[in-house]
XYZ file of C-alpha atoms in Angstrom:
575
model
C -0.173 0.021 -0.091
C 2.579 2.617 0.943
C 4.486 2.169 -2.286
C 1.217 3.081 -4.293
C 1.007 6.269 -2.417
C 3.908 8.130 -4.441
C 2.647 6.945 -7.578
C -0.914 8.349 -6.940
C 0.590 11.693 -5.775
C 2.448 11.850 -8.794
C -0.745 11.054 -11.093
C -2.518 13.754 -8.936
C 0.253 16.318 -9.158
C 0.543 15.741 -12.787
C -3.435 16.105 -13.264
C -3.369 19.440 -11.334
C -0.822 21.023 -13.532
C -1.982 19.423 -16.872
C -5.850 20.301 -16.663
C -5.347 23.529 -14.603
C -2.511 25.442 -16.531
C -3.584 28.585 -15.254
C -1.957 27.575 -11.827
C 1.515 28.984 -11.487
C 1.089 32.038 -14.034
C 1.437 35.293 -12.598
C -1.735 37.091 -12.981
C -2.085 40.510 -14.615
C -4.170 42.455 -12.276
C -3.243 46.097 -13.085
C -6.363 46.886 -14.808
C -8.727 45.207 -12.376
C -10.713 47.129 -9.936
C -9.990 45.798 -6.478
C -12.040 45.701 -3.369
C -8.528 46.666 -1.500
C -8.714 50.133 -3.414
C -10.608 51.125 -0.795
C -7.624 51.147 1.501
C -5.060 51.917 -0.740
C -5.804 53.856 -3.822
C -5.771 57.618 -4.114
C -4.266 60.702 -2.254
C -6.846 60.417 0.514
C -5.837 56.765 1.307
C -2.199 57.934 2.217
C -3.142 57.314 5.918
C -3.779 53.689 5.208
C -0.887 53.347 2.964
C 1.480 54.512 5.850
C 0.208 51.803 8.121
C 0.524 49.199 5.256
C 3.993 50.397 4.813
C 4.696 49.648 8.237
C 4.287 45.857 7.660
C 7.075 46.177 5.107
C 4.889 46.842 1.854
C 6.241 48.849 -0.849
C 4.656 51.512 -3.396
C 4.278 48.736 -6.110
C 2.577 46.264 -3.812
C -0.363 48.669 -3.694
C -1.281 47.547 -7.289
C -1.386 44.057 -6.010
C -4.399 41.961 -4.905
C -4.705 41.772 -0.906
C -5.709 38.126 0.025
C -6.516 36.991 3.357
C -5.309 33.811 4.693
C -7.606 32.479 7.422
C -5.521 29.939 9.289
C -6.825 27.899 12.122
C -3.510 26.783 13.471
C -3.115 25.747 17.202
C -0.847 23.450 18.661
C -3.726 21.845 20.938
C -5.703 20.454 17.912
C -4.014 17.534 16.089
C -5.583 18.428 12.676
C -4.249 21.993 13.031
C -0.787 21.575 14.596
C 0.552 21.617 11.232
C -1.350 24.240 9.521
C 1.163 26.977 10.128
C 3.642 25.084 7.631
C 0.560 24.634 5.361
C -0.119 28.334 5.533
C 3.403 29.507 4.669
C 3.098 27.322 1.377
C -0.151 29.040 0.749
C 1.528 32.409 1.025
C 4.394 31.454 -0.934
C 2.103 30.553 -3.891
C 0.243 33.866 -3.509
C 3.367 36.062 -3.499
C 4.735 33.978 -6.538
C 1.369 34.736 -8.496
C 1.575 38.353 -7.895
C -0.658 38.762 -4.709
C 0.062 40.062 -1.264
C -0.955 37.506 1.632
C -2.177 38.546 5.015
C -2.581 35.851 7.284
C -5.188 35.876 10.504
C -6.217 33.216 12.487
C -9.494 31.464 14.073
C -10.120 29.418 17.144
C -10.248 25.864 16.722
C -12.111 23.129 19.122
C -10.805 19.605 18.982
C -14.293 17.667 19.262
C -12.138 14.439 20.570
C -10.690 16.473 23.394
C -13.831 18.337 24.180
C -15.853 15.122 24.156
C -17.598 13.816 27.330
C -17.645 16.884 29.384
C -18.747 20.405 29.359
C -16.184 21.319 26.672
C -18.373 19.528 24.055
C -21.306 22.229 24.598
C -18.803 24.648 23.083
C -18.096 22.754 19.746
C -20.948 23.504 17.453
C -21.343 27.214 18.803
C -17.598 27.565 17.725
C -18.753 27.516 14.073
C -20.501 30.722 14.429
C -17.914 32.636 15.928
C -15.390 31.350 13.393
C -17.814 32.293 10.462
C -18.127 35.798 12.291
C -14.296 36.220 12.683
C -13.422 35.627 9.203
C -16.257 38.059 8.102
C -14.948 40.564 10.490
C -11.480 40.404 8.952
C -12.242 40.407 5.599
C -14.739 43.195 5.906
C -12.622 45.581 8.204
C -9.645 45.243 5.626
C -11.277 45.181 2.501
C -9.515 42.230 1.368
C -9.833 40.878 -2.331
C -9.631 37.290 -1.888
C -9.649 34.557 0.790
C -7.636 31.351 1.144
C -9.155 29.266 3.982
C -6.565 26.891 5.814
C -8.685 24.399 7.996
C -8.905 20.920 8.838
C -11.745 20.172 11.443
C -15.254 19.662 12.232
C -16.669 23.111 12.906
C -13.866 25.275 11.583
C -14.256 23.928 7.868
C -17.830 24.731 7.688
C -17.326 27.994 9.742
C -14.853 29.304 7.087
C -17.168 28.094 4.193
C -20.280 29.946 5.751
C -18.147 33.089 6.084
C -16.899 32.638 2.331
C -20.531 32.301 1.172
C -21.555 35.316 3.340
C -18.998 37.827 2.164
C -18.900 36.312 -1.491
C -15.305 37.494 -2.421
C -13.069 34.930 -4.420
C -12.394 32.196 -2.088
C -10.688 28.732 -1.978
C -10.142 26.235 0.491
C -7.134 23.980 1.400
C -8.002 21.326 4.005
C -5.024 20.157 6.139
C -5.529 16.671 5.354
C -6.122 13.237 7.381
C -3.461 11.848 9.905
C -2.003 8.329 9.016
C -3.944 5.326 10.046
C -2.627 3.817 13.307
C -1.535 0.068 13.619
C -1.681 -2.404 16.475
C -1.040 -6.074 16.080
C -1.377 -5.550 12.217
C -4.628 -4.072 12.460
C -5.560 -0.820 11.340
C -6.732 1.356 14.293
C -7.955 5.096 14.606
C -9.186 7.568 17.371
C -12.566 5.783 17.153
C -11.279 2.737 18.702
C -10.219 4.380 22.127
C -14.037 5.204 23.185
C -15.251 1.689 22.024
C -12.203 0.358 24.012
C -13.447 1.954 27.207
C -16.651 -0.275 26.733
C -14.466 -3.224 26.236
C -12.437 -2.516 29.330
C -15.775 -1.800 31.349
C -16.894 -5.348 30.145
C -13.591 -7.033 30.999
C -12.927 -7.879 27.557
C -9.513 -5.846 27.626
C -7.188 -5.039 30.477
C -5.324 -1.710 31.207
C -2.348 -2.554 29.505
C -4.231 -3.320 26.155
C -6.074 -0.201 26.442
C -2.809 1.955 27.004
C -1.314 0.163 23.863
C -4.134 1.186 21.809
C -4.029 4.651 23.329
C -0.412 5.054 22.147
C -1.004 3.399 18.636
C -4.489 5.280 17.548
C -3.291 8.607 16.374
C 0.305 8.433 14.988
C 0.612 11.681 13.339
C -0.824 15.306 12.863
C -3.849 15.654 10.741
C -7.540 14.754 11.142
C -8.534 11.541 12.538
C -8.019 9.016 9.936
C -11.538 7.804 9.205
C -14.525 9.280 7.562
C -15.385 11.392 10.544
C -16.752 14.806 10.530
C -13.631 16.527 9.872
C -12.957 14.495 6.663
C -16.262 14.295 5.544
C -16.403 17.985 5.428
C -12.909 18.224 3.518
C -14.590 15.883 1.108
C -17.563 18.085 0.929
C -15.765 21.143 0.143
C -13.938 19.486 -2.847
C -17.210 17.961 -3.988
C -18.502 21.649 -3.771
C -15.746 22.896 -5.901
C -14.377 25.110 -3.350
C -11.089 23.154 -3.200
C -8.697 21.990 -5.714
C -9.066 18.081 -6.727
C -7.380 15.681 -4.556
C -7.196 18.142 -1.547
C -9.597 16.294 0.723
C -7.831 12.992 0.865
C -3.902 13.918 0.707
C -2.349 13.011 3.966
C -1.574 15.731 6.253
C 2.301 14.482 6.396
C 2.504 14.417 2.491
C 4.745 16.485 0.336
C 1.544 16.638 -2.005
C -0.418 18.601 0.587
C 2.284 21.284 0.548
C 2.356 21.299 -3.368
C -1.310 21.761 -3.407
C -1.157 24.440 -0.682
C 1.192 26.259 -2.804
C -0.998 25.701 -6.119
C -3.974 26.943 -3.868
C -2.238 30.205 -3.178
C -1.525 30.529 -6.761
C -5.088 30.106 -7.840
C -6.674 32.559 -5.566
C -4.800 35.303 -7.383
C -6.445 34.056 -10.649
C -9.874 33.632 -8.989
C -9.534 37.399 -8.043
C -8.492 38.428 -11.727
C -11.621 36.375 -13.011
C -13.974 37.577 -10.363
C -15.185 33.954 -9.496
C -16.976 34.198 -6.413
C -18.500 31.384 -4.207
C -21.988 32.575 -5.542
C -20.770 31.481 -8.832
C -19.992 28.106 -7.352
C -22.270 27.431 -4.523
C -25.536 26.722 -6.420
C -28.295 24.584 -5.340
C -27.005 21.802 -7.827
C -23.620 22.031 -6.348
C -25.149 21.197 -2.725
C -26.850 18.355 -4.702
C -23.571 17.121 -5.904
C -21.957 17.207 -2.547
C -25.127 15.408 -0.969
C -24.592 12.668 -3.598
C -21.006 12.156 -2.668
C -21.610 12.385 1.137
C -24.231 9.566 0.464
C -21.571 7.393 -1.567
C -18.808 7.931 0.984
C -21.118 6.966 4.058
C -20.065 10.356 5.644
C -20.776 11.827 8.997
C -24.485 12.757 10.029
C -23.248 16.359 11.048
C -22.893 17.297 7.308
C -26.625 17.783 7.498
C -26.205 20.777 10.012
C -23.079 21.953 8.030
C -24.250 21.843 4.492
C -27.647 23.363 5.250
C -25.745 26.155 7.405
C -23.478 26.990 4.338
C -26.465 26.863 1.954
C -28.325 29.325 3.952
C -25.231 31.760 3.950
C -25.371 31.542 0.123
C -29.122 32.151 -0.073
C -30.253 28.613 -0.812
C -32.699 26.672 1.010
C -31.556 22.995 1.357
C -34.396 20.983 2.892
C -33.913 17.854 5.291
C -35.957 15.956 2.450
C -33.265 16.581 -0.073
C -30.777 14.547 1.788
C -33.522 11.484 1.968
C -34.324 11.750 -1.803
C -30.767 11.792 -2.974
C -29.919 8.988 -0.340
C -32.440 6.831 -1.653
C -31.109 7.113 -5.118
C -27.386 7.011 -4.396
C -25.714 3.848 -3.374
C -23.057 3.583 -0.643
C -19.944 2.924 -2.456
C -17.022 3.389 0.245
C -16.807 1.240 3.385
C -14.719 3.801 5.527
C -13.592 3.583 9.181
C -15.692 4.088 11.714
C -18.359 1.592 9.946
C -16.014 0.047 7.475
C -12.298 -0.973 7.392
C -10.598 1.779 5.056
C -8.925 4.900 6.250
C -8.513 8.143 4.351
C -5.154 7.249 3.033
C -6.642 4.230 1.539
C -9.297 6.283 -0.099
C -6.368 8.602 -1.214
C -4.708 5.802 -2.915
C -7.829 4.606 -4.586
C -8.180 7.812 -6.454
C -9.662 10.231 -4.038
C -12.723 12.458 -4.407
C -12.224 12.871 -8.180
C -12.468 8.896 -8.440
C -15.376 8.586 -6.410
C -17.254 11.553 -8.385
C -16.193 9.762 -11.732
C -17.915 6.627 -10.402
C -21.012 8.799 -9.702
C -20.895 11.076 -12.681
C -24.246 9.854 -14.010
C -25.756 11.001 -10.889
C -24.059 14.551 -10.607
C -24.393 17.942 -12.197
C -21.192 18.109 -14.344
C -21.675 21.603 -15.299
C -21.174 23.141 -12.170
C -18.002 25.753 -11.952
C -15.261 25.017 -9.539
C -12.327 26.904 -8.063
C -10.195 25.687 -10.954
C -12.253 27.748 -13.161
C -13.383 24.640 -15.034
C -16.581 22.596 -14.222
C -16.553 19.247 -12.350
C -17.083 17.222 -15.564
C -13.685 18.679 -16.719
C -12.131 18.237 -13.417
C -12.991 14.529 -13.362
C -12.456 13.733 -16.820
C -9.254 12.036 -16.348
C -9.752 10.480 -12.877
C -9.688 6.865 -12.178
C -10.729 4.486 -9.540
C -7.668 2.537 -8.617
C -8.728 0.128 -5.932
C -12.404 -1.357 -6.272
C -12.163 -2.773 -2.835
C -12.369 0.938 -1.711
C -14.622 2.351 -4.362
C -17.306 0.054 -5.348
C -18.897 0.171 -8.770
C -22.484 1.657 -8.791
C -23.675 -1.932 -9.847
C -21.916 -3.644 -6.754
C -22.239 -1.213 -3.929
C -21.666 -1.667 -0.255
C -25.353 -0.796 0.445
C -28.074 -0.200 -2.414
C -28.991 3.160 -0.607
C -26.574 6.181 0.457
C -25.368 6.290 3.821
C -27.614 8.669 5.672
C -31.534 8.504 6.233
C -34.208 10.805 7.696
C -36.658 9.427 9.766
C -39.921 10.927 11.022
C -43.053 9.770 13.124
C -44.709 10.733 16.244
C -41.551 10.684 18.016
C -39.746 13.083 15.592
C -42.569 15.229 13.826
C -39.710 17.238 12.333
C -37.344 14.635 11.656
C -34.339 12.716 12.989
C -31.125 11.481 11.234
C -28.955 8.120 11.264
C -25.962 7.019 9.628
C -27.180 4.003 7.841
C -23.715 3.060 6.697
C -22.998 2.207 10.086
C -26.200 0.203 10.977
C -26.006 -3.674 11.111
C -28.872 -5.535 8.871
C -30.363 -6.740 12.210
C -31.071 -3.042 13.391
C -32.737 -1.895 10.347
C -35.991 -2.583 12.191
C -35.754 -2.426 15.819
C -38.707 -2.547 18.619
C -37.639 -2.456 22.315
C -38.511 -0.697 25.591
C -37.268 2.668 26.394
C -34.517 3.276 28.822
C -34.765 7.219 29.277
C -32.191 9.622 30.657
C -32.072 13.437 31.085
C -28.529 13.900 30.001
C -25.537 12.181 28.543
C -23.771 11.563 31.713
C -26.733 9.842 33.268
C -26.787 7.527 30.246
C -23.086 6.903 30.425
C -23.128 6.005 34.066
C -26.291 3.592 33.455
C -24.537 1.830 30.548
C -21.267 1.226 32.254
C -23.174 0.047 35.290
C -24.605 -2.513 32.867
C -28.157 -1.179 33.231
C -28.689 -1.248 29.641
C -29.634 -4.873 28.187
C -29.974 -6.203 24.697
C -33.232 -5.013 23.086
C -33.357 -1.796 24.825
C -33.804 1.698 23.213
C -31.737 4.324 25.143
C -33.212 7.599 25.093
C -30.986 10.798 25.908
C -32.889 13.840 26.018
C -32.387 17.653 26.861
C -29.073 17.658 24.939
C -30.438 19.659 21.742
C -29.321 22.953 20.655
C -30.985 24.675 23.540
C -31.371 22.015 26.104
C -27.607 20.967 25.736
C -27.088 23.743 25.329
C -24.874 23.908 22.202
C -26.042 20.177 20.882
C -23.139 18.177 22.286
C -22.089 15.006 20.351
C -22.955 11.527 21.835
C -19.838 9.539 20.981
C -19.175 8.240 24.375
C -22.499 6.355 25.140
C -22.580 5.155 21.632
C -19.072 3.859 21.814
C -19.773 2.337 25.310
C -22.689 0.150 23.797
C -20.358 -0.879 20.949
C -17.521 -1.571 23.165
C -19.883 -3.897 25.661
C -20.967 -5.870 22.205
C -24.518 -4.274 22.205
C -24.308 -2.221 18.885
C -26.331 -4.880 17.213
C -29.203 -5.030 19.821
C -29.584 -1.850 21.359
C -30.323 1.667 19.818
C -29.698 4.930 21.070
C -32.146 8.126 20.295
C -31.188 11.515 21.446
C -32.247 15.139 20.508
C -28.405 15.856 20.550
C -26.107 14.748 17.814
C -23.393 12.267 17.060
C -19.875 12.247 16.450
C -18.664 11.256 13.022
C -16.919 8.496 14.733
C -20.425 6.926 15.938
C -21.664 3.526 14.447
C -24.768 1.575 15.194
C -28.513 2.154 15.553
C -27.998 5.878 16.601
C -30.682 8.267 15.872
C -29.714 11.929 16.650
C -31.214 15.457 15.921
C -34.724 14.499 17.016
C -36.871 17.408 16.428
C -38.544 19.193 18.123
C -36.146 18.791 21.083
C -37.110 17.938 24.584
C -36.384 21.578 25.870
C -39.004 22.884 23.208
C -41.614 20.164 24.415
C -41.022 17.804 21.548
C -42.506 14.462 22.230
C -39.127 13.021 23.112
C -39.783 15.099 26.283
C -42.818 12.846 27.503
C -41.212 9.325 26.661
C -41.248 6.985 29.904
C -39.303 4.084 30.825
C -40.899 1.176 29.398
C -42.601 2.717 26.518
C -42.133 0.833 23.330
C -40.468 2.321 20.699
C -40.261 1.116 17.085
C -37.414 2.011 14.560
C -37.940 1.311 10.838
C -35.027 2.612 8.916
C -36.175 1.103 5.282
C -39.622 2.818 6.082
C -38.125 6.023 7.563
C -40.206 5.748 10.500
C -39.490 6.493 14.188
C -42.394 6.141 16.581
C -43.362 5.502 20.293
C -46.137 2.836 20.384
C -48.747 5.321 22.162
C -52.072 6.469 20.943
C -52.371 10.304 19.711
C -54.801 10.843 22.793
C -52.193 9.484 25.321
C -49.388 11.396 23.737
C -51.232 14.602 23.505
C -52.459 14.330 27.272
C -48.727 13.898 28.133
C -47.640 16.952 26.258
C -50.373 18.996 28.031
C -49.001 18.482 31.294
C -45.374 18.756 30.378
C -43.639 21.815 32.111
C -40.556 23.620 30.588
C -37.224 23.343 32.398
C -35.091 26.213 33.420
C -31.830 26.679 31.386
C -28.562 24.655 32.428
C -26.438 27.490 31.583
C -27.392 31.231 32.130
C -24.185 33.177 31.205
C -21.358 33.225 28.646
C -21.912 32.375 24.928
C -24.073 29.210 25.707
C -26.664 31.432 27.303
C -27.345 32.624 23.719
C -29.053 29.463 22.994
C -31.746 30.122 25.963
C -35.362 30.802 24.900
C -36.567 34.359 25.547
C -39.938 35.717 25.842
C -39.863 36.859 22.248
C -38.829 33.388 20.884
């Protein structure tokens, strides 16, 4: 496998240079009206130019496009610790193409480190802070273009939201996945650790074995090696047309990642010259392309949250039904970690996202413009699937339907989400008694105390956007269930959400949430719940009259947190 990686990177690199020859040329921007002229052109801008010259700029630099480089580098997040180096490569590319780069930073939360405690409540809200911070920097300094350097769950979509909102020429380079870990000859990743805790609780492994896994699972910088949310969103960025081909899957540690970063820096100057803005790329059809690729990959359920948010910033309505309609048509082609056996490096060697899109071309809108200046069809024209074990044929899929489904019913009138790619056949239809918990912490304690038995349906409520607050991910309870050998006999339902590392019969995003008086708020221990994934149904076996009576006596709860950023999720009298 490792011997094939340089070969693929050579093919990829040739492809980038061959198909996008505009990359590397110095753009002639002398006669272009630039946004940055607002801060540098004319005698009245002498004070502005004086400040810019204090940075080392010269007179001839005032005719060049000013490019913002939004970088989420931090040394506490594995997916971001190397982004300083990638940012430098981007800036070198901008300079060589005749632009002036200005780098600034955003915050970044590592979901894995934030998982299972109050920190996880801050993860999803960070997305909006990131979007706002990028918008502020772009608008305050009248920048002409934007390169986004990102690599994780909320940071990538947050930056994309800002790009859609401000609508100046923009392009992203994602930092890439980490290498897969190996233990006893088997591939391992971060997702194995939470499940190993369940195995440890069940007495299946000892502390020494747990420590060996801990030391092996995350062997390098980069986003965790499976098709978790970070890598799913990198793939979505490429599928949308906002990053260069092969960017999403190329490893964080590869030389190719640096080459594509430099190419990205060069390309943004071209995008400014051609005035190619996100509004030309982020069309309804582009989002349909991304959802199609998502279904084929079996990506994280969090893409529903993020793609709809990016679409909203682009002025596009992306209903929940769109995901289900596309999911019923598009087969699941790639059996990726955590539900399958292949890591991101395997997908890269197999041909990356261009190869996946080539296999899906009969289902894609091929005329959509991308940051290459060419359309999707042109981008993937020479792409090839190099490993059919990783990327299946349409006629020989892993599953006949896509990796995500939307369920509705009397328990979720406004919908719920499940990652079908990670569900065993035995759990496609499941009926069992409810075990109800009003917080993630209560549920984890009960699961580890072996109170949850085969056949049960665990219900975790008051963990939604408002009830959480912040809609925390529920990886630890789902992983505990899997680690204890119950993933094929126990379902879990929550108004919170799941990590991209979650697998099994895990249903999240139940709406309305308990805090807003949704039906999940009045479920009792022992109520029988039926899950029918094939028929997209989620219901509690109660009569309409009984459910209505329970809801009539339900009383709202006080917010868990009343100060700081999370208090913004609290309902107000005007809500």
